[in-house]
Amino acid sequence: MSMCVGVLVGFFGTVLFFIIRLFIIVTTGSKCRPGAKGPVTVLAVAGSGGHTTEILRLMESLSPSYRPRHYVIADTDKMSEEKICTFETSKEHTDSDSQFTIHRIPRSREVHQSWSSSTVSTLNAIRYSVPLVFSLRPDMVLCNGPGTCVPLCVAGLLLGILGVKKVLIVYVESICRVETLSLTGKILYPISDYFFVQWSALRDKYPKSIFLGRIV
Amino acid sequence: MKTVFVTVGTTSFDELIGSITSSAAVQALKSRGYDRLVLQVGRGSVLPGPEVCPHITLEAFRFKDSIAEDIKGADLVISHAGAGSCLEALGAGKPLLVVINDKLMNNHQLELARQLHMDSHLLYCTCSTLTDTLRTMDLSALLPFLPGQPKNFANFLDKALGVQ
């Protein structure tokens, strides 16, 4: 009996610890200034097609202080790797110590995939994302909507919860979303540190969001 | 030659292909000075041959790796409401007429086309109003679509993250 109580107390204690840590991590992100200490390690999540084009436009705008740059793509995506390599090699002419890597993880959700099978494949994607994010230890995760973002952001959050490192979550909602957030946007809105939208109607609906006009 | 390029993206939109190759629509195009029609029909059920519209130069294909050249060579782009196609045409500085598929009314893709229409960057119609729109449209009323400013994002992030 007393062991049961012990296990329960331990369990709820752990849950409580996680919730408190989660709260602290999510609310103190704006005080985190990795750029003051040196280069900012970026993990950029490239989705497929339009998402990749948009994320590369954003990466192009960042100064050489954002390095190294790690890209994550879904393993079913053939096009993105080529786009990233073309982009990074063209960048190298202007920036001699450019460093980048590309990593693949299983896709967490294909378009039109059902909810139940999405859950299974998302859990599978988390299994790959956690070790990847733990070994790269980025200062920030930059993402813009493909389903692959969610497991990587969750892994980043876990680094913070465990007190290893605060990973800033920077989300840029796709220019396609004018009045409603994407599913990924809805999931990441509460846990992201900087959440950008590109249309004023979304800014009005989501007070935490940042609106700087169209940025891609 | 004044060229119209019609694109349906990765899906199919038979109704649009049917409407634009109808004799009324072709007549409207001719009266506006267009004499060449290029169709990208995607997975559509028909790939129209030149005999479909004897009064206009007609070319049709299903898919290409890139439609950038076709957009560049066009004087008017007629597109489905897909965000990618709309942004590509506007980015190339082409006058754009978006034809809504009313069978997909709640598709979120329509959000962007609707907003860009409200901001006067493109014209907007359905298949049933296509011919009328071609007859009466005023392309000079369209406003140029300026590219987004990723630099604003970078500056914001530099400040927020304390990057020197």
Short mmCIF file of C-alpha atoms in Angstrom, two decimals:
data_model
loop_
_atom_site.label_atom_id
_atom_site.label_comp_id
_atom_site.label_asym_id
_atom_site.label_seq_id
_atom_site.Cartn_x
_atom_site.Cartn_y
_atom_site.Cartn_z
CA MET A 1 0.00 0.00 0.00
CA SER A 2 2.65 2.47 1.04
CA MET A 3 4.64 1.53 -2.06
CA CYS A 4 1.61 2.31 -4.21
CA VAL A 5 1.33 5.72 -2.59
CA GLY A 6 5.05 6.21 -3.10
CA VAL A 7 4.78 5.40 -6.81
CA LEU A 8 1.78 7.70 -7.19
CA VAL A 9 3.51 10.56 -5.37
CA GLY A 10 6.58 10.01 -7.52
CA PHE A 11 4.51 9.97 -10.68
CA PHE A 12 2.52 13.10 -9.89
CA GLY A 13 5.64 14.79 -8.61
CA THR A 14 7.35 14.18 -11.94
CA VAL A 15 4.32 15.38 -13.89
CA LEU A 16 4.13 18.50 -11.72
CA PHE A 17 7.85 19.11 -12.21
CA PHE A 18 7.44 18.84 -15.98
CA ILE A 19 4.45 21.21 -15.99
CA ILE A 20 6.23 23.81 -13.88
CA ARG A 21 9.40 23.55 -15.97
CA LEU A 22 7.33 23.76 -19.17
CA PHE A 23 5.64 26.90 -17.89
CA ILE A 24 8.96 28.50 -16.95
CA ILE A 25 10.56 27.56 -20.30
CA VAL A 26 7.68 28.89 -22.36
CA THR A 27 7.30 32.17 -20.45
CA THR A 28 10.96 33.12 -20.16
CA GLY A 29 11.97 32.59 -23.81
CA SER A 30 11.98 36.30 -24.61
CA LYS A 31 14.76 36.86 -22.03
CA CYS A 32 17.00 34.32 -23.71
CA ARG A 33 19.70 36.06 -25.81
CA PRO A 34 21.98 33.43 -27.33
CA GLY A 35 23.31 36.00 -29.82
CA ALA A 36 25.02 37.98 -27.06
CA LYS A 37 27.40 35.08 -26.40
CA GLY A 38 28.47 34.33 -29.97
CA PRO A 39 27.17 32.56 -33.06
CA VAL A 40 23.60 31.25 -32.95
CA THR A 41 23.19 27.60 -33.92
CA VAL A 42 20.09 27.19 -36.09
CA LEU A 43 18.06 24.10 -36.78
CA ALA A 44 15.81 24.85 -39.76
CA VAL A 45 12.98 22.52 -40.63
CA ALA A 46 12.48 22.29 -44.38
CA GLY A 47 9.19 20.76 -45.39
CA SER A 48 8.35 20.09 -48.97
CA GLY A 49 7.84 22.34 -51.97
CA GLY A 50 6.61 25.79 -51.00
CA HIS A 51 7.61 25.41 -47.36
CA THR A 52 11.26 24.84 -48.31
CA THR A 53 11.31 27.81 -50.66
CA GLU A 54 9.93 30.03 -47.90
CA ILE A 55 12.35 28.76 -45.24
CA LEU A 56 15.33 29.32 -47.54
CA ARG A 57 14.19 32.91 -48.16
CA LEU A 58 14.26 33.41 -44.39
CA MET A 59 17.65 31.69 -43.97
CA GLU A 60 19.07 33.86 -46.74
CA SER A 61 18.18 36.99 -44.78
CA LEU A 62 20.05 35.89 -41.64
CA SER A 63 23.56 37.19 -41.06
CA PRO A 64 26.66 34.90 -40.83
CA SER A 65 26.27 35.11 -37.02
CA TYR A 66 23.66 32.39 -37.41
CA ARG A 67 25.88 29.32 -37.72
CA PRO A 68 26.22 26.45 -37.99
CA ARG A 69 22.97 25.83 -39.86
CA HIS A 70 21.41 22.39 -39.54
CA TYR A 71 18.58 21.46 -41.88
CA VAL A 72 16.06 18.73 -41.19
CA ILE A 73 13.99 17.26 -44.00
CA ALA A 74 11.41 14.50 -44.13
CA ASP A 75 12.83 11.27 -45.52
CA THR A 76 10.19 11.12 -48.27
CA ASP A 77 11.25 14.52 -49.59
CA LYS A 78 13.54 14.35 -52.65
CA MET A 79 13.47 17.97 -53.79
CA SER A 80 14.44 19.84 -50.65
CA GLU A 81 17.96 18.45 -50.26
CA GLU A 82 18.92 19.70 -53.71
CA LYS A 83 17.38 23.13 -53.05
CA ILE A 84 19.26 23.45 -49.74
CA CYS A 85 22.60 22.43 -51.24
CA THR A 86 22.19 24.87 -54.14
CA PHE A 87 21.32 27.63 -51.68
CA GLU A 88 24.17 26.90 -49.26
CA THR A 89 26.85 26.57 -51.94
CA SER A 90 25.82 29.88 -53.51
CA LYS A 91 26.06 31.41 -50.05
CA GLU A 92 29.59 30.10 -49.52
CA HIS A 93 31.05 32.59 -51.98
CA THR A 94 30.15 35.46 -49.71
CA ASP A 95 30.65 33.72 -46.40
CA SER A 96 33.85 31.69 -46.14
CA ASP A 97 33.18 29.87 -42.87
CA SER A 98 29.70 28.76 -43.82
CA GLN A 99 28.85 25.47 -42.15
CA PHE A 100 25.76 23.41 -42.76
CA THR A 101 24.47 19.86 -42.35
CA ILE A 102 21.36 18.05 -43.57
CA HIS A 103 19.50 15.44 -41.50
CA ARG A 104 16.55 13.24 -42.39
CA ILE A 105 13.73 12.12 -40.13
CA PRO A 106 10.57 10.12 -40.88
CA ARG A 107 7.67 12.32 -41.92
CA SER A 108 5.18 12.80 -39.09
CA ARG A 109 2.15 13.42 -41.24
CA GLU A 110 1.46 13.19 -44.94
CA VAL A 111 -1.22 15.47 -46.35
CA HIS A 112 -4.67 13.86 -45.90
CA GLN A 113 -3.35 11.23 -43.50
CA SER A 114 -5.92 10.18 -40.89
CA TRP A 115 -5.67 11.38 -37.30
CA SER A 116 -5.05 7.96 -35.76
CA SER A 117 -2.24 7.00 -38.12
CA SER A 118 -0.83 10.54 -37.81
CA THR A 119 -0.46 9.96 -34.07
CA VAL A 120 1.53 6.77 -34.60
CA SER A 121 3.82 8.32 -37.21
CA THR A 122 4.29 11.45 -35.09
CA LEU A 123 5.42 9.30 -32.15
CA ASN A 124 7.81 7.55 -34.51
CA ALA A 125 9.12 10.94 -35.68
CA ILE A 126 9.63 12.04 -32.05
CA ARG A 127 11.76 8.94 -31.49
CA TYR A 128 14.15 10.22 -34.20
CA SER A 129 13.85 13.90 -33.32
CA VAL A 130 14.86 13.68 -29.66
CA PRO A 131 18.35 12.18 -30.19
CA LEU A 132 18.94 14.52 -33.14
CA VAL A 133 18.04 17.69 -31.24
CA PHE A 134 19.92 16.48 -28.15
CA SER A 135 23.10 15.96 -30.17
CA LEU A 136 22.87 19.21 -32.21
CA ARG A 137 21.79 21.38 -29.23
CA PRO A 138 20.63 24.31 -31.38
CA ASP A 139 19.98 27.77 -29.95
CA MET A 140 16.87 28.03 -32.04
CA VAL A 141 14.54 25.94 -34.17
CA LEU A 142 13.16 27.78 -37.19
CA CYS A 143 10.09 26.31 -38.82
CA ASN A 144 7.16 27.30 -40.99
CA GLY A 145 4.48 24.69 -41.06
CA PRO A 146 5.28 21.20 -42.35
CA GLY A 147 4.20 18.49 -39.90
CA THR A 148 7.87 17.59 -39.28
CA CYS A 149 8.16 20.80 -37.19
CA VAL A 150 6.11 19.47 -34.30
CA PRO A 151 8.31 16.55 -33.13
CA LEU A 152 11.45 18.70 -33.49
CA CYS A 153 9.96 21.54 -31.44
CA VAL A 154 8.79 19.05 -28.83
CA ALA A 155 12.35 17.71 -28.64
CA GLY A 156 13.66 21.27 -28.29
CA LEU A 157 11.18 21.90 -25.50
CA LEU A 158 12.33 18.75 -23.75
CA LEU A 159 15.93 20.03 -23.73
CA GLY A 160 14.66 23.11 -21.92
CA ILE A 161 12.44 21.20 -19.49
CA LEU A 162 15.34 18.99 -18.48
CA GLY A 163 17.48 22.08 -17.97
CA VAL A 164 20.05 21.07 -20.61
CA LYS A 165 19.58 24.10 -22.85
CA LYS A 166 16.89 26.60 -23.71
CA VAL A 167 16.02 26.09 -27.38
CA LEU A 168 14.11 29.06 -28.83
CA ILE A 169 11.20 28.06 -31.03
CA VAL A 170 10.75 30.50 -33.93
CA TYR A 171 7.69 29.85 -36.06
CA VAL A 172 6.77 31.67 -39.27
CA GLU A 173 3.26 30.93 -40.50
CA SER A 174 3.09 30.43 -44.25
CA ILE A 175 2.00 33.35 -46.40
CA CYS A 176 -0.87 31.13 -47.57
CA ARG A 177 -2.59 31.45 -44.19
CA VAL A 178 -4.58 34.66 -44.17
CA GLU A 179 -7.42 34.07 -41.71
CA THR A 180 -6.77 30.71 -40.07
CA LEU A 181 -3.62 29.08 -38.72
CA SER A 182 -2.38 25.79 -40.13
CA LEU A 183 -2.69 22.73 -37.90
CA THR A 184 1.04 22.97 -37.11
CA GLY A 185 0.61 26.67 -36.31
CA LYS A 186 -2.23 25.93 -33.89
CA ILE A 187 -0.15 23.29 -32.11
CA LEU A 188 3.00 25.43 -31.89
CA TYR A 189 1.34 28.77 -31.03
CA PRO A 190 1.29 28.15 -27.25
CA ILE A 191 4.84 26.78 -27.04
CA SER A 192 6.73 28.98 -29.51
CA ASP A 193 8.88 31.92 -28.33
CA TYR A 194 8.48 34.00 -31.50
CA PHE A 195 5.43 33.37 -33.64
CA PHE A 196 5.29 35.34 -36.89
CA VAL A 197 2.19 35.78 -39.05
CA GLN A 198 2.12 37.51 -42.41
CA TRP A 199 -1.40 38.93 -42.53
CA SER A 200 -2.99 41.39 -40.13
CA ALA A 201 -6.19 39.34 -39.73
CA LEU A 202 -4.15 36.63 -37.98
CA ARG A 203 -2.35 39.14 -35.78
CA ASP A 204 -5.75 40.40 -34.60
CA LYS A 205 -6.89 36.87 -33.75
CA TYR A 206 -3.65 35.75 -32.09
CA PRO A 207 -2.37 38.46 -29.73
CA LYS A 208 0.98 36.79 -29.06
CA SER A 209 1.87 36.74 -32.74
CA ILE A 210 4.33 39.13 -34.40
CA PHE A 211 3.28 40.87 -37.61
CA LEU A 212 5.94 42.59 -39.74
CA GLY A 213 4.03 42.49 -43.02
CA ARG A 214 4.95 39.89 -45.60
CA ILE A 215 8.41 38.50 -44.81
CA VAL A 216 8.85 35.87 -47.54
CA MET B 1 1.93 36.93 -80.29
CA LYS B 2 -0.12 37.75 -77.20
CA THR B 3 -0.21 34.66 -75.05
CA VAL B 4 -2.51 33.42 -72.30
CA PHE B 5 -1.12 30.75 -70.00
CA VAL B 6 -3.63 28.64 -68.07
CA THR B 7 -2.41 26.53 -65.13
CA VAL B 8 -4.31 24.12 -62.86
CA GLY B 9 -1.33 23.10 -60.68
CA THR B 10 -0.77 19.53 -59.51
CA THR B 11 -4.45 18.54 -59.45
CA SER B 12 -7.10 18.69 -62.17
CA PHE B 13 -9.69 21.32 -63.04
CA ASP B 14 -11.57 20.03 -66.09
CA GLU B 15 -14.26 22.65 -65.76
CA LEU B 16 -11.71 25.46 -66.21
CA ILE B 17 -10.10 23.77 -69.22
CA GLY B 18 -13.57 23.23 -70.70
CA SER B 19 -14.61 26.84 -70.10
CA ILE B 20 -11.47 28.46 -71.49
CA THR B 21 -11.58 26.36 -74.68
CA SER B 22 -15.30 27.06 -75.27
CA SER B 23 -15.94 29.08 -78.40
CA ALA B 24 -17.40 31.99 -76.38
CA ALA B 25 -14.27 32.26 -74.23
CA VAL B 26 -11.94 31.94 -77.23
CA GLN B 27 -13.94 34.66 -78.98
CA ALA B 28 -13.55 36.88 -75.91
CA LEU B 29 -9.80 36.25 -75.85
CA LYS B 30 -9.48 37.05 -79.55
CA SER B 31 -11.41 40.29 -79.12
CA ARG B 32 -8.95 41.30 -76.38
CA GLY B 33 -6.05 40.67 -78.75
CA TYR B 34 -4.84 37.30 -77.41
CA ASP B 35 -4.00 34.83 -80.16
CA ARG B 36 -2.11 32.04 -78.39
CA LEU B 37 -3.41 29.82 -75.58
CA VAL B 38 -1.11 27.52 -73.56
CA LEU B 39 -2.79 25.06 -71.19
CA GLN B 40 -1.24 23.15 -68.29
CA VAL B 41 -3.96 20.60 -67.52
CA GLY B 42 -2.37 18.48 -64.75
CA ARG B 43 -4.28 15.26 -64.08
CA GLY B 44 -7.28 16.50 -66.07
CA SER B 45 -9.28 13.95 -68.05
CA VAL B 46 -8.62 15.63 -71.40
CA LEU B 47 -5.51 16.96 -73.05
CA PRO B 48 -7.02 19.21 -75.73
CA GLY B 49 -5.44 19.13 -79.18
CA PRO B 50 -5.17 22.11 -81.55
CA GLU B 51 -8.38 21.03 -83.37
CA VAL B 52 -10.46 21.96 -80.30
CA CYS B 53 -10.05 25.69 -80.96
CA PRO B 54 -9.40 26.34 -84.64
CA HIS B 55 -9.46 30.11 -84.15
CA ILE B 56 -6.55 30.37 -81.76
CA THR B 57 -3.07 28.82 -81.51
CA LEU B 58 -3.47 26.16 -78.86
CA GLU B 59 -0.80 24.20 -77.00
CA ALA B 60 -1.43 21.89 -74.07
CA PHE B 61 0.68 19.79 -71.70
CA ARG B 62 0.12 18.01 -68.40
CA PHE B 63 3.18 18.72 -66.22
CA LYS B 64 6.62 20.29 -66.46
CA ASP B 65 9.38 20.51 -63.86
CA SER B 66 9.00 24.25 -63.93
CA ILE B 67 6.34 26.46 -65.45
CA ALA B 68 8.48 29.56 -64.91
CA GLU B 69 9.20 29.88 -68.64
CA ASP B 70 5.53 29.60 -69.56
CA ILE B 71 4.65 32.30 -67.03
CA LYS B 72 7.45 34.49 -68.29
CA GLY B 73 6.24 34.16 -71.87
CA ALA B 74 2.61 34.96 -71.02
CA ASP B 75 0.79 38.28 -71.25
CA LEU B 76 -2.01 37.00 -69.02
CA VAL B 77 -1.99 34.09 -66.56
CA ILE B 78 -5.22 32.30 -65.72
CA SER B 79 -4.77 30.06 -62.69
CA HIS B 80 -6.57 27.89 -60.18
CA ALA B 81 -6.56 29.37 -56.66
CA GLY B 82 -3.50 27.41 -55.45
CA ALA B 83 -1.16 29.58 -53.41
CA GLY B 84 1.97 28.38 -55.21
CA SER B 85 0.64 29.18 -58.68
CA CYS B 86 -0.74 32.58 -57.60
CA LEU B 87 2.51 33.63 -55.94
CA GLU B 88 4.60 32.44 -58.88
CA ALA B 89 2.56 34.43 -61.40
CA LEU B 90 2.44 37.58 -59.25
CA GLY B 91 6.14 37.26 -58.42
CA ALA B 92 6.84 37.31 -62.17
CA GLY B 93 4.82 40.51 -62.43
CA LYS B 94 2.12 39.03 -64.69
CA PRO B 95 -1.54 40.04 -64.74
CA LEU B 96 -3.41 37.19 -63.04
CA LEU B 97 -6.97 35.97 -63.27
CA VAL B 98 -7.81 33.34 -60.65
CA VAL B 99 -10.67 30.99 -61.41
CA ILE B 100 -12.28 29.54 -58.29
CA ASN B 101 -13.39 25.95 -58.26
CA ASP B 102 -16.71 26.35 -56.45
CA LYS B 103 -16.68 22.63 -55.66
CA LEU B 104 -13.79 23.28 -53.25
CA MET B 105 -15.36 26.25 -51.47
CA ASN B 106 -13.93 25.68 -48.00
CA ASN B 107 -10.42 24.92 -49.13
CA HIS B 108 -8.00 27.10 -47.15
CA GLN B 109 -6.06 27.72 -50.38
CA LEU B 110 -8.85 30.12 -51.34
CA GLU B 111 -7.95 32.40 -48.41
CA LEU B 112 -4.86 33.74 -50.09
CA ALA B 113 -6.46 34.29 -53.51
CA ARG B 114 -9.40 36.09 -51.87
CA GLN B 115 -7.09 38.37 -49.89
CA LEU B 116 -4.90 39.14 -52.91
CA HIS B 117 -8.08 39.97 -54.80
CA MET B 118 -9.22 42.33 -52.03
CA ASP B 119 -5.81 44.02 -52.24
CA SER B 120 -6.29 44.40 -56.04
CA HIS B 121 -3.36 42.17 -56.99
CA LEU B 122 -5.45 39.77 -59.06
CA LEU B 123 -8.84 39.27 -60.70
CA TYR B 124 -11.17 36.61 -59.44
CA CYS B 125 -14.04 34.69 -61.05
CA THR B 126 -15.68 31.28 -61.38
CA CYS B 127 -15.96 29.09 -64.47
CA SER B 128 -19.47 30.35 -65.14
CA THR B 129 -18.38 34.01 -65.12
CA LEU B 130 -15.07 33.40 -66.95
CA THR B 131 -16.19 34.56 -70.40
CA ASP B 132 -17.84 37.72 -69.03
CA THR B 133 -14.74 38.49 -66.99
CA LEU B 134 -12.49 38.09 -70.04
CA ARG B 135 -14.72 40.52 -71.98
CA THR B 136 -14.90 43.20 -69.30
CA MET B 137 -11.69 42.87 -67.25
CA ASP B 138 -9.50 45.93 -66.71
CA LEU B 139 -5.93 44.72 -66.18
CA SER B 140 -4.63 48.25 -65.71
CA ALA B 141 -6.50 48.45 -62.39
CA LEU B 142 -4.30 45.74 -60.87
CA LEU B 143 -1.66 46.83 -58.35
CA PRO B 144 1.87 45.41 -58.49
CA PHE B 145 2.66 42.73 -55.91
CA LEU B 146 5.86 43.64 -54.11
CA PRO B 147 8.05 40.84 -52.76
CA GLY B 148 8.01 40.16 -49.00
CA GLN B 149 10.80 41.59 -46.85
CA PRO B 150 12.75 38.81 -45.07
CA LYS B 151 15.19 41.50 -43.91
CA ASN B 152 12.52 42.75 -41.47
CA PHE B 153 12.40 39.26 -39.98
CA ALA B 154 16.21 39.12 -39.70
CA ASN B 155 16.41 42.55 -38.03
CA PHE B 156 13.70 41.62 -35.54
CA LEU B 157 15.45 38.36 -34.68
CA ASP B 158 18.88 40.04 -34.33
CA LYS B 159 17.43 42.43 -31.78
CA ALA B 160 15.43 39.78 -29.91
CA LEU B 161 18.33 37.34 -29.71
CA GLY B 162 20.97 39.97 -28.94
CA VAL B 163 22.99 39.30 -32.11
CA GLN B 164 25.63 42.00 -32.57
#
